[in-house]
Structures are given as C-alpha cells and as structure tokens.
Coordinates of C-alpha atoms in Angstrom, one line a residue:
X2 CA 0.0 0.0 0.0
X3 CA 1.5 3.3 -1.0
X4 CA 1.8 6.3 1.4
X5 CA -0.6 8.2 -0.9
X6 CA -3.5 5.8 0.0
X7 CA -2.4 4.6 3.4
X8 CA -5.3 4.0 5.9
X9 CA -3.5 1.8 8.4
X10 CA 0.0 0.9 9.5
X11 CA 1.6 -1.8 7.4
X12 CA 2.6 -5.3 8.4
X13 CA 5.8 -7.2 7.6
X14 CA 6.4 -10.9 8.1
X15 CA 10.2 -10.2 7.7
X16 CA 12.1 -8.2 10.3
X17 CA 12.5 -4.7 8.9
X18 CA 16.3 -4.8 9.0
X19 CA 16.1 -7.7 6.5
X20 CA 13.2 -6.3 4.4
X21 CA 15.2 -3.1 3.7
X22 CA 18.9 -2.7 2.8
X23 CA 19.4 0.7 4.3
X24 CA 18.0 2.5 7.3
X25 CA 18.0 6.3 6.8
X26 CA 17.9 7.3 10.5
X27 CA 17.1 10.6 12.0
X28 CA 19.3 11.4 15.1
X29 CA 17.7 13.8 17.5
X30 CA 14.8 11.9 19.2
X31 CA 15.6 8.6 17.5
X32 CA 19.2 7.7 18.3
X33 CA 19.9 10.2 21.1
X34 CA 18.3 13.2 22.9
X35 CA 20.5 15.9 24.3
X36 CA 23.6 13.9 23.4
X37 CA 22.6 10.9 25.5
X38 CA 21.6 7.6 23.8
X39 CA 17.9 6.8 23.8
X40 CA 17.0 3.4 25.5
X41 CA 17.6 0.4 23.2
X42 CA 19.0 2.5 20.4
X43 CA 22.6 1.4 20.5
X44 CA 22.0 -2.3 20.9
X45 CA 19.4 -2.2 18.1
X46 CA 21.6 -0.4 15.6
X47 CA 24.6 -2.6 16.4
X48 CA 22.5 -5.8 15.9
X49 CA 21.0 -4.5 12.6
X50 CA 24.4 -3.6 11.2
X51 CA 25.9 -7.0 12.3
X52 CA 23.1 -8.7 10.3
X53 CA 23.9 -6.8 7.1
X54 CA 21.8 -3.6 7.2
X55 CA 23.5 -0.4 6.1
X56 CA 23.0 2.5 8.5
X57 CA 23.0 6.1 7.4
X58 CA 22.3 9.0 9.7
X59 CA 20.1 11.8 8.1
X60 CA 19.7 14.8 10.3
X61 CA 18.2 18.2 9.9
X62 CA 20.4 19.5 12.7
X63 CA 23.1 21.6 10.9
X64 CA 25.1 22.4 14.0
X65 CA 27.7 19.7 14.0
X66 CA 30.0 18.4 11.3
X67 CA 29.6 14.8 10.0
X68 CA 33.0 14.0 11.6
X69 CA 31.7 15.2 15.0
X70 CA 28.4 13.3 14.6
X71 CA 30.2 10.1 13.7
X72 CA 32.6 10.5 16.6
X73 CA 29.7 11.0 19.0
X74 CA 27.9 7.9 17.6
X75 CA 31.1 5.9 18.0
X76 CA 31.4 7.1 21.6
X77 CA 27.9 6.0 22.3
X78 CA 28.7 2.5 21.1
X79 CA 27.7 2.6 17.4
X80 CA 30.9 2.7 15.3
X81 CA 30.4 5.2 12.5
X82 CA 32.2 7.1 9.8
X83 CA 31.6 10.7 8.6
X84 CA 30.5 9.3 5.2
X85 CA 27.5 7.7 6.9
X86 CA 26.2 11.1 8.1
X87 CA 24.1 13.3 5.9
X88 CA 23.1 16.7 7.2
X89 CA 20.8 19.5 6.1
X90 CA 24.0 21.7 6.1
X91 CA 25.3 19.6 3.3
X92 CA 22.0 19.7 1.4
X93 CA 21.6 23.5 1.7
X94 CA 25.2 24.1 0.8
X95 CA 24.8 22.1 -2.4
X96 CA 21.6 24.0 -3.1
X97 CA 23.4 27.4 -2.8
X98 CA 26.4 26.3 -4.8
X99 CA 24.2 25.4 -7.7
X100 CA 22.8 28.9 -7.8
X101 CA 25.8 31.2 -7.1
X102 CA 29.4 31.2 -8.5
X103 CA 32.2 29.4 -6.8
X104 CA 33.9 31.6 -4.3
X105 CA 30.8 33.5 -3.5
X106 CA 30.4 35.1 0.0
X107 CA 27.6 33.6 2.1
X108 CA 26.4 35.2 5.4
X109 CA 26.5 32.4 7.9
X110 CA 23.9 32.3 10.7
X111 CA 24.6 29.0 12.4
X112 CA 27.3 26.7 13.6
X113 CA 30.4 24.8 12.6
X114 CA 28.6 22.1 10.7
X115 CA 27.2 24.7 8.3
X116 CA 30.5 26.5 8.0
X117 CA 32.4 23.3 7.0
X118 CA 29.6 22.3 4.5
X119 CA 29.8 25.7 2.8
X120 CA 33.6 25.5 2.4
X121 CA 33.3 22.0 1.0
X122 CA 31.2 23.5 -1.8
X123 CA 33.7 26.2 -2.5
X124 CA 31.7 29.0 -0.8
X125 CA 33.1 31.6 1.6
X126 CA 31.2 32.0 4.9
X127 CA 31.2 35.5 6.3
X128 CA 29.8 37.1 9.5
X129 CA 28.5 40.5 8.4
X130 CA 25.6 41.6 6.3
X131 CA 27.8 44.5 5.2
X132 CA 30.2 42.3 3.3
X133 CA 30.7 43.6 -0.3
X134 CA 29.4 41.2 -2.9
X135 CA 27.3 39.1 -0.5
X136 CA 25.6 36.4 -2.6
X137 CA 23.4 34.6 -0.1
X138 CA 22.3 34.3 3.5
X139 CA 22.1 30.8 5.1
X140 CA 20.5 30.0 8.4
X141 CA 21.0 26.8 10.3
X142 CA 20.6 25.6 13.9
X143 CA 23.3 27.3 16.0
X144 CA 22.6 25.7 19.3
X145 CA 21.1 27.3 22.5
X146 CA 23.9 30.0 22.5
X147 CA 22.8 31.5 19.1
X148 CA 22.8 35.3 19.8
X149 CA 19.8 37.5 18.9
X150 CA 22.3 39.8 17.1
X151 CA 22.9 37.0 14.5
X152 CA 19.2 37.0 13.7
X153 CA 19.3 40.7 13.3
X154 CA 22.3 40.4 10.9
X155 CA 20.3 37.9 8.8
X156 CA 17.4 40.3 8.7
X157 CA 19.5 43.2 7.5
X158 CA 20.8 41.2 4.5
X159 CA 17.4 39.7 3.6
X160 CA 15.8 43.1 3.8
X161 CA 18.3 44.3 1.2
X162 CA 17.3 41.6 -1.2
X163 CA 20.0 39.0 -0.6
X164 CA 18.7 35.5 -1.4
X165 CA 17.8 33.7 1.9
X166 CA 18.3 29.9 2.5
X167 CA 17.5 27.8 5.5
X168 CA 19.0 24.3 6.3
X169 CA 15.6 23.3 7.8
X170 CA 12.5 24.7 9.5
X171 CA 12.0 22.3 12.4
X172 CA 10.3 24.4 15.0
X173 CA 11.5 22.2 17.9
X174 CA 14.4 19.9 18.8
X175 CA 14.5 17.2 21.6
X176 CA 16.9 17.8 24.4
X177 CA 17.8 15.9 27.6
X178 CA 15.6 18.3 29.5
X179 CA 12.6 18.3 27.1
X180 CA 11.6 20.0 23.9
X181 CA 13.5 23.1 22.9
X182 CA 13.2 25.7 20.1
X183 CA 14.7 24.5 16.8
X184 CA 16.0 26.3 13.7
X185 CA 12.5 26.8 12.5
X186 CA 11.8 29.1 15.5
X187 CA 14.8 31.2 14.6
X188 CA 13.8 31.2 10.9
X189 CA 10.4 32.6 12.0
X190 CA 12.1 35.5 13.7
X191 CA 13.8 36.5 10.5
X192 CA 10.6 35.9 8.5
X193 CA 8.7 38.3 10.8
X194 CA 11.4 40.9 10.5
X195 CA 11.5 40.7 6.7
X196 CA 8.3 39.3 5.3
X197 CA 10.5 37.1 3.1
X198 CA 10.4 33.3 2.6
X199 CA 13.6 31.2 2.7
X200 CA 14.4 28.4 0.3
X201 CA 14.6 25.3 2.5
X202 CA 16.8 22.3 1.9
X203 CA 16.1 20.0 4.9
X204 CA 13.5 17.3 5.5
X205 CA 10.8 17.1 4.2
X206 CA 12.0 19.1 1.2
X207 CA 13.3 17.3 -2.0
X208 CA 16.9 18.7 -1.7
X209 CA 17.5 16.6 1.4
X210 CA 16.1 13.4 -0.2
X211 CA 18.3 14.1 -3.2
X212 CA 21.4 14.6 -1.0
X213 CA 20.7 11.4 0.9
X214 CA 20.3 9.3 -2.3
X215 CA 23.4 10.7 -3.8
X216 CA 25.5 9.9 -0.7
X217 CA 24.1 6.5 0.2
X218 CA 23.1 4.8 -3.0
X219 CA 20.3 3.0 -1.1
X220 CA 18.1 0.6 -3.2
X221 CA 15.5 -0.4 -0.6
X222 CA 15.7 2.4 2.0
X223 CA 13.6 2.7 5.1
X224 CA 13.3 6.2 6.7
X225 CA 13.3 6.0 10.5
X226 CA 12.2 9.1 12.4
X227 CA 10.3 10.6 15.3
X228 CA 8.7 13.6 13.5
X229 CA 5.7 13.5 11.2
X230 CA 6.3 16.8 9.5
X231 CA 9.9 16.1 8.6
X232 CA 10.9 12.4 8.6
X233 CA 7.6 10.9 7.7
X234 CA 6.6 13.6 5.2
X235 CA 10.1 13.4 3.7
X236 CA 9.6 9.7 3.1
X237 CA 6.2 10.4 1.6
X238 CA 7.8 13.0 -0.8
X239 CA 10.5 10.5 -1.7
X240 CA 8.0 7.7 -2.1
X241 CA 9.8 5.4 0.3
X242 CA 8.6 3.5 3.3
X243 CA 9.0 4.8 6.9
X244 CA 9.1 3.7 10.5
X245 CA 7.9 6.2 13.2
X246 CA 9.4 5.6 16.6
X247 CA 7.7 7.1 19.7
X248 CA 10.9 8.3 21.4
X249 CA 10.9 11.9 20.2
X250 CA 8.4 14.7 19.6
X251 CA 5.4 12.8 18.1
X252 CA 2.9 11.4 20.6
X253 CA 0.0 8.9 20.0
X254 CA -2.7 11.6 19.6
X255 CA -0.7 13.5 17.0
X256 CA -0.2 10.2 15.1
X257 CA -4.0 9.5 15.1
X258 CA -4.7 12.9 13.6
X259 CA -2.0 12.6 10.9
X260 CA -2.9 13.7 7.4
X261 CA -2.0 11.3 4.5
X262 CA 1.5 12.8 4.0
X263 CA 2.3 12.3 7.7
X264 CA 1.2 8.6 8.0
X265 CA 4.1 6.2 8.5
X266 CA 4.3 2.8 7.0
X267 CA 5.2 1.3 10.4
X268 CA 4.9 2.4 14.1
X269 CA 7.0 1.2 17.0
X270 CA 8.1 2.3 20.4
X271 CA 11.8 2.6 19.6
X272 CA 14.6 1.3 17.4
X273 CA 14.0 -2.3 18.6
X274 CA 11.3 -2.2 15.9
X275 CA 14.0 -2.5 13.3
X276 CA 14.7 -6.0 14.4
X277 CA 11.2 -7.4 14.3
X278 CA 8.4 -7.9 11.9
X279 CA 5.3 -5.8 12.1
X280 CA 1.8 -7.1 12.8
X281 CA -1.0 -6.7 10.3
X282 CA -4.0 -4.6 11.1
X283 CA -7.1 -6.5 9.9
X284 CA -10.7 -5.5 9.4
X285 CA -12.7 -2.9 7.5
X286 CA -14.8 0.2 8.3
X287 CA -18.0 -1.9 8.5
X288 CA -18.9 -1.6 12.2
X289 CA -16.8 -4.6 13.2
X290 CA -13.7 -2.3 13.4
X291 CA -10.0 -2.8 12.9
X292 CA -8.1 -5.5 14.8
X293 CA -4.5 -5.8 15.8
X294 CA -3.3 -8.2 18.5
X295 CA -5.9 -8.3 21.3
X296 CA -7.4 -5.0 20.4
X297 CA -10.3 -3.8 18.2
X298 CA -10.7 -0.1 17.3
X299 CA -13.9 1.5 16.0
X300 CA -15.1 4.9 15.1
X301 CA -18.6 5.5 16.6
X302 CA -20.7 8.4 18.0
X303 CA -18.0 11.0 17.4
X304 CA -15.2 9.2 19.2
X305 CA -12.6 6.5 18.7
X306 CA -13.3 3.4 20.9
X307 CA -10.9 0.6 21.8
X308 CA -12.3 -2.8 22.7
X309 CA -10.6 -5.9 23.9
X310 CA -9.0 -7.2 27.0
X311 CA -5.5 -6.1 26.4
X312 CA -2.3 -7.3 24.9
X313 CA 0.5 -5.1 23.6
X314 CA -0.7 -1.5 23.9
X315 CA 1.2 -0.7 20.7
X316 CA -1.1 -3.1 18.8
X317 CA -4.0 -1.0 20.2
X318 CA -2.4 2.1 18.8
X319 CA -2.0 0.5 15.4
X320 CA -5.7 -0.5 15.4
X321 CA -6.7 3.0 16.4
X322 CA -4.6 4.5 13.6
X323 CA -6.5 2.3 11.1
X324 CA -9.9 3.5 12.5
X325 CA -8.8 7.2 12.6
X326 CA -7.1 7.3 9.2
X327 CA -9.9 5.5 7.5
X328 CA -12.4 7.9 9.0
X329 CA -10.3 10.9 8.1
X330 CA -9.7 9.9 4.4
X331 CA -7.6 12.7 2.9
X332 CA -7.9 14.9 5.9
X333 CA -7.2 14.8 9.6
X334 CA -9.3 12.8 12.1
X335 CA -11.5 14.9 14.2
X336 CA -12.9 12.2 16.5
X337 CA -12.3 12.3 20.3
X338 CA -9.5 9.8 21.1
X339 CA -9.0 10.6 24.7
X340 CA -10.9 7.7 26.2
X341 CA -9.3 5.1 23.8
X342 CA -5.8 6.4 24.4
X343 CA -6.4 6.3 28.2
X344 CA -6.6 2.6 28.0
X345 CA -3.1 2.3 26.5
X346 CA 0.0 2.6 28.7
X347 CA 2.4 3.7 25.9

C-alpha cells in the first residue's frame, strides 16, 4: 500500500532490517536526545548492522559536522564514519552552490557544521551583512547559544534583497531536559522581520532526499524518524517506506490525527522495531472495526473506541490508527480519542 493511499500501519512478516537494505535514520529523538543515547537505540543499531543492514544518519540538525556526529555515535557505542552522516547543512550548501558562482560570499547564521559544509562546496562563509558582494544568507541551527544579534544580521541582509536559504525549519528539537526551540523558530524571527520566505533544503523538502540518495546509493531504503512533519513527510515525498518511533516529539494523539503525508508505514516504540516484523491490522470500516493483537478499534458516536482485554498497547495504537485514518480519508481525524488512548500505557 503506497503512502498516498495509506489508511492503516503496514505489516511485515520479515524483520525490517532484513526487508530493507538501508536505514535512513534521524538522530535527535531517534538515536539520542540531548547527546545521550535513547534506550535500546545502541543495541538495536549494532544488531541491525551486524546482520547486514547499512546504516545512514540523516539529520536536519546543521550544527555539528559529519565528523563530529560520527565520533559521537562511536562514543555512544555505534561505530560510525563521517561518510555515513548526511546533514541539512550539506543539502543547503549544495543548493546554494548550484545557484551562485564558486567563491561567493555567504552570510552564515549557524554553527560549525554549516561553516564546514559551505567551504566544501567552494563557498566563503562571512559574518556580516555589510560584506561587499554578498551572494546569499544561510540559516541553520546554531545551538542554544545563538545570539539575537545574529538573527538581526540575517534580517539586515534579507531586507536588502540578498537570497535567503535555511537548512531546515523544524520548530522544535528534543533535548535531555525536554523539547527546545529548533532552527525553524529562529527562521520565524527573520521571517517576521523581513516578510520574506527562505528556500529550504532539509527534510521534508526534496533537496534533502536528493542529498541522501546521492550519498548512500540505497536501493531499498527505510526512513526512520520521530517527526511526522519532517521524517515521515520526507519519506512520503521521496515515495519510500517509513518507520515512526515514539521516542521523540510525536505522541500517540498526533499520530492518530495525521494527514496522509504524515502517516508512516510502520509504528513502533523505539529502534527495537528495526529488528522485528510488524503485525498486520485487519478489518474494515464496517462496524466490526479494525483488529491488531488483542485490540479492536472502531469509530462511533464522534469518538474512537478501543475494545478488547489487552495485549501489547502498541497493537491497540495500530488499530486506532486504522480507524482514525480511514475515518479521516484525505484529511485529519476529528474524533475524540482521549478515552481510547487512556486505555493504553504507551
């Protein structure tokens, strides 16, 4: 079933790490949060790689260089090389380099990862909007220490008509202490100050998918992420399958209300889902409901209902997704899901 017509999470008799040759893994909220490994992530990735799956790390976070990301993953216990890391900094730098001459000056609003990616494309990162011959402005996540003055600098240049690019527009980013503002929040500041719109490279936009394909050569890729509006929508745009893990910003209620472009192929708690098959959701919208494991989900009287005596709560969520997505069709489910979700200890 293609993502364009998906009305329920998919099933797979084979474990996902054998059904797909390459996992295109998001990092923040999937592998780690705030620099610390998420539970079960390291063991699952090591096992998947040992059994032949290729791992590639695809992140919208433009702050760190691929070398730094690979070193961090290796430190966490997942031996990695810089060539296995694809960042939105690389994607946006390629995008800029295809539109301006080599050696052009680019106003950098971001961190070291973006600086290195610009230089790799033969561009010259600068710090001031007053630089003569400025060809572009590029904005990427600069970490929690990004100064307000840097956003003002971007605004000065954009207001003068300099082309504006953004590595990504994720409004939030997971951290060890909770959800923090992401690059998209900083982009909004410049948008408000200028009325302009940036050209965006990161997930879910096509430039990021193109960068990933060019660098990995994956033939049967599986996108693995925690965000519906970047990871899952990026997979939808690239017409590839996806696995949503519930270790980051997306919760069960958001998943039930997902529009077609935000509906993942598979749903699991964490990266252990790579090493298992996925159960089928059975049934139709005929009053009998949708069944998965020991649960049956139905849409009735303006609400989603969950019946059954238990089993894996994740199966209950999968059944609820089928009921919600079928009811919503091409839109977003508006049924009350509070009571049904209250039965699940996810």
